[in-house]
């Protein structure tokens, strides 16, 4: 199954995708995580992407699409994936459709995590990320057991450099202008499943799993 999680920054795409990936035994592909790995390793791509990311702007399509293309050609992606952070505009959605159709595949399922702006701002401004395993925590919503230490792996937690008020505002604006048209793109293709993601992360997770199971049932009929 090729699945996309769509929604504004702070909707919980990364948090949900990580758990879903374990449950559904599919790889989680996050273009944000892949880009951050490139920035911290100092690769050519990382050097090119860094300033865009710090400003809250999109990294140019050509760079991100090439990076994603390499990732989805790896053997672990044969049975599908859960994609988070891509596509972020219509031209990326078209590029993805093209890449998949060359493999005789298509996007099966898009979940849109509908989230209100105050919730998004509260989540992003308190978000903490594990520097070793990438797990997400939150200073008040999901505090780690020990301050600034990951519950899963004891790694050090940090605050992302783009999770500051100015950059958050810019990311939300970019989302509205460039990414929100994707809702129509996938709903026109009958792939969109919308749910409210303002609530607790476990409730949202169960709702996503219900949707996936229901769609598997209808496929069998
Ligand atoms: P969020 O969705 O919370 O903003 P991400 O980790 O998905 O965070 O992305 C962080 C940054 O990485 C974005 O602001 C953007 O600069 C860059 N980025 C990630 N995915 C893409 C993409 N598909 N196209 C362009 N830029 C991207
Ligand atoms: Zn960790």
Coordinates of C-alpha atoms and ligand atoms in Angstrom, one line a residue:
X1 CA 0.0 0.0 0.0
X2 CA 1.3 3.5 -0.9
X3 CA -0.1 5.9 1.6
X4 CA 0.4 9.6 2.2
X5 CA -0.2 11.6 5.3
X6 CA -1.3 15.2 4.5
X7 CA -1.8 18.1 6.8
X8 CA -0.2 21.3 8.1
X9 CA 3.0 21.4 10.0
X10 CA 2.2 20.2 13.5
X11 CA -0.8 18.1 12.4
X12 CA 1.1 15.1 13.8
X13 CA 2.1 13.5 10.5
X14 CA 5.5 12.4 11.8
X15 CA 4.2 11.1 15.1
X16 CA 1.4 9.1 13.4
X17 CA 3.5 7.9 10.5
X18 CA 6.1 6.4 12.9
X19 CA 3.5 4.3 14.8
X20 CA 1.6 3.4 11.7
X21 CA 4.7 2.2 10.0
X22 CA 5.3 -0.3 12.8
X23 CA 1.7 -1.4 12.9
X24 CA 1.4 -1.8 9.1
X25 CA 4.9 -3.0 8.6
X26 CA 5.7 -0.4 6.0
X27 CA 8.7 1.9 5.8
X28 CA 8.1 5.5 7.0
X29 CA 9.5 8.0 4.5
X30 CA 9.7 11.6 5.8
X31 CA 11.3 14.1 3.4
X32 CA 11.8 16.5 6.3
X33 CA 13.8 13.8 8.2
X34 CA 15.8 12.9 5.0
X35 CA 16.6 16.5 4.5
X36 CA 17.7 17.0 8.1
X37 CA 20.0 14.0 7.9
X38 CA 21.6 15.6 4.8
X39 CA 22.0 18.9 6.6
X40 CA 23.7 17.2 9.6
X41 CA 25.9 15.0 7.5
X42 CA 26.9 18.1 5.5
X43 CA 26.2 16.5 2.1
X44 CA 25.9 18.7 -1.0
X45 CA 22.1 18.4 -0.9
X46 CA 22.2 19.4 2.8
X47 CA 24.2 22.5 2.0
X48 CA 21.7 23.5 -0.7
X49 CA 18.7 22.8 1.4
X50 CA 19.7 24.3 4.8
X51 CA 18.8 28.0 4.1
X52 CA 15.4 27.2 2.7
X53 CA 14.6 25.0 5.7
X54 CA 15.7 27.6 8.2
X55 CA 13.5 30.2 6.6
X56 CA 10.5 27.9 6.6
X57 CA 10.5 27.9 2.7
X58 CA 10.2 24.8 0.5
X59 CA 13.4 23.3 -0.7
X60 CA 13.3 23.4 -4.6
X61 CA 11.2 20.6 -6.1
X62 CA 14.0 19.2 -8.2
X63 CA 16.2 18.5 -5.2
X64 CA 13.5 17.0 -3.0
X65 CA 12.0 14.9 -5.9
X66 CA 15.4 13.4 -6.8
X67 CA 16.0 12.6 -3.1
X68 CA 12.6 10.9 -2.8
X69 CA 13.1 9.0 -6.1
X70 CA 16.3 7.5 -4.7
X71 CA 14.6 6.5 -1.5
X72 CA 11.6 4.8 -3.2
X73 CA 13.9 2.8 -5.4
X74 CA 15.3 1.0 -2.4
X75 CA 14.3 -2.7 -1.9
X76 CA 12.4 -2.1 1.4
X77 CA 9.8 0.0 -0.4
X78 CA 8.6 -2.8 -2.7
X79 CA 5.5 -3.5 -0.6
X80 CA 4.6 0.2 -0.2
X81 CA 5.3 3.1 2.1
X82 CA 3.9 5.7 4.4
X83 CA 4.9 9.1 3.1
X84 CA 5.1 12.2 5.3
X85 CA 6.1 15.6 4.1
X86 CA 5.8 14.9 0.3
X87 CA 4.1 16.0 -1.9
X88 CA 4.0 19.6 -0.7
X89 CA 2.6 21.2 -3.9
X90 CA 0.8 20.0 -7.1
X91 CA 4.0 19.7 -9.1
X92 CA 5.4 17.3 -6.5
X93 CA 2.2 15.3 -6.6
X94 CA 2.4 15.0 -10.3
X95 CA 6.1 14.0 -10.1
X96 CA 5.2 11.3 -7.6
X97 CA 2.4 9.9 -9.7
X98 CA 4.8 9.7 -12.6
X99 CA 7.5 7.9 -10.6
X100 CA 5.0 5.4 -9.3
X101 CA 3.3 4.8 -12.6
X102 CA 6.7 3.8 -14.0
X103 CA 6.7 1.0 -11.4
X104 CA 3.0 0.1 -12.2
X105 CA 2.0 1.5 -8.8
X106 CA -0.1 4.3 -7.6
X107 CA -1.1 6.2 -4.4
X108 CA -3.8 4.1 -2.8
X109 CA -4.7 6.1 0.2
X110 CA -4.3 9.7 1.5
X111 CA -5.2 10.7 5.0
X112 CA -5.7 14.4 5.6
X113 CA -5.1 15.3 9.2
X114 CA -7.2 18.4 9.6
X115 CA -5.8 20.6 12.3
X116 CA -6.6 24.1 13.5
X117 CA -4.0 26.9 13.6
X118 CA -3.9 27.5 17.4
X119 CA -3.3 23.7 18.0
X120 CA -0.6 23.6 15.3
X121 CA 1.3 26.6 16.9
X122 CA 1.0 25.1 20.4
X123 CA 2.3 21.7 19.2
X124 CA 5.2 23.1 17.2
X125 CA 6.4 25.6 19.7
X126 CA 6.8 22.8 22.4
X127 CA 8.0 20.0 20.2
X128 CA 11.1 18.1 21.2
X129 CA 12.8 15.6 18.8
X130 CA 15.2 12.7 19.7
X131 CA 18.6 13.3 18.1
X132 CA 19.2 9.5 17.8
X133 CA 15.9 7.8 16.9
X134 CA 13.8 10.8 15.7
X135 CA 10.9 10.2 18.1
X136 CA 8.8 13.3 18.9
X137 CA 7.9 14.5 22.3
X138 CA 6.3 17.7 23.6
X139 CA 7.2 19.8 26.6
X140 CA 3.6 19.7 28.0
X141 CA 1.5 17.4 25.7
X142 CA 3.9 14.5 25.7
X143 CA 6.7 15.2 28.1
X144 CA 9.5 12.6 28.2
X145 CA 9.9 10.7 31.5
X146 CA 13.3 12.4 32.1
X147 CA 13.8 16.0 31.0
X148 CA 15.4 16.2 27.5
X149 CA 16.0 12.4 27.3
X150 CA 14.3 10.1 24.9
X151 CA 12.0 7.5 26.5
X152 CA 12.7 5.0 23.7
X153 CA 16.5 5.1 23.4
X154 CA 17.9 7.5 26.0
X155 CA 19.0 9.8 23.2
X156 CA 19.3 13.6 23.7
X157 CA 16.2 15.6 22.8
X158 CA 16.5 18.9 21.0
X159 CA 14.2 21.6 19.6
X160 CA 14.2 21.9 15.8
X161 CA 15.8 25.2 14.6
X162 CA 12.7 25.8 12.5
X163 CA 10.3 25.4 15.4
X164 CA 10.5 29.1 16.4
X165 CA 7.5 31.6 16.2
X166 CA 8.8 33.4 13.0
X167 CA 9.5 30.3 11.0
X168 CA 6.4 28.5 12.2
X169 CA 4.3 31.4 10.8
X170 CA 6.1 31.2 7.5
X171 CA 5.7 27.4 7.3
X172 CA 1.9 27.8 7.9
X173 CA 1.7 30.4 5.2
X174 CA 3.6 28.2 2.7
X175 CA 1.3 25.3 3.6
X176 CA -1.8 27.4 2.9
X177 CA -0.5 28.7 -0.4
X178 CA 1.3 25.6 -1.8
X179 CA 0.2 22.5 0.0
X180 CA -3.5 22.9 0.7
X181 CA -4.4 22.6 -3.0
X182 CA -3.4 18.9 -2.6
X183 CA -6.6 18.3 -0.6
X184 CA -8.6 18.9 -3.8
X185 CA -6.0 17.1 -6.0
X186 CA -6.5 13.8 -4.0
X187 CA -10.2 14.3 -3.3
X188 CA -10.8 14.7 -7.1
X189 CA -9.0 11.3 -7.5
X190 CA -11.2 9.7 -4.8
X191 CA -8.2 9.0 -2.6
X192 CA -8.7 11.5 0.2
X193 CA -9.8 10.5 3.7
X194 CA -10.2 13.4 6.0
X195 CA -10.2 13.3 9.8
X196 CA -9.9 15.8 12.6
X197 CA -6.4 15.7 14.2
X198 CA -6.8 18.3 16.9
X199 CA -7.4 15.5 19.6
X200 CA -5.3 13.0 21.4
X201 CA -2.7 11.2 19.3
X202 CA -4.0 7.7 20.2
X203 CA -7.5 8.6 19.1
X204 CA -6.2 9.9 15.8
X205 CA -4.1 6.8 15.3
X206 CA -7.1 4.5 15.9
X207 CA -9.2 6.5 13.5
X208 CA -6.5 6.1 10.8
X209 CA -6.3 2.4 11.4
X210 CA -10.1 2.1 11.1
X211 CA -10.0 3.9 7.8
X212 CA -7.3 1.6 6.4
X213 CA -9.1 -1.5 7.6
X214 CA -12.4 -0.4 6.1
X215 CA -10.7 0.3 2.8
X216 CA -9.1 -3.1 2.8
X217 CA -12.5 -4.6 3.4
X218 CA -14.1 -2.8 0.4
X219 CA -11.1 -3.8 -1.8
X220 CA -11.9 -7.5 -1.0
X221 CA -15.6 -7.2 -2.0
Ligands
LIG1 P1 6.8 20.3 9.0 O1 5.9 19.6 8.1 O2 6.6 20.2 10.4 O3 7.1 21.7 8.5 P2 9.0 18.7 7.9 O4 10.0 18.0 8.7 O5 8.1 17.9 7.0 O6 8.3 19.7 8.9 O7 9.8 19.7 6.9 C1 10.8 20.6 7.4 C2 11.3 21.5 6.2 O8 11.9 20.7 5.2 C3 10.2 22.3 5.4 O9 9.9 23.5 6.0 C4 10.9 22.4 4.1 O10 11.8 23.4 4.1 C5 11.6 21.1 3.9 N1 10.9 20.1 3.2 C6 10.4 18.9 3.7 N2 9.7 18.2 2.7 C7 9.7 19.0 1.6 C8 9.2 18.8 0.3 N3 8.5 17.8 0.0 N4 9.4 19.8 -0.6 C9 10.1 20.9 -0.2 N5 10.6 21.1 1.0 C10 10.5 20.2 1.9
LIG2 ZN1 15.2 8.2 20.8

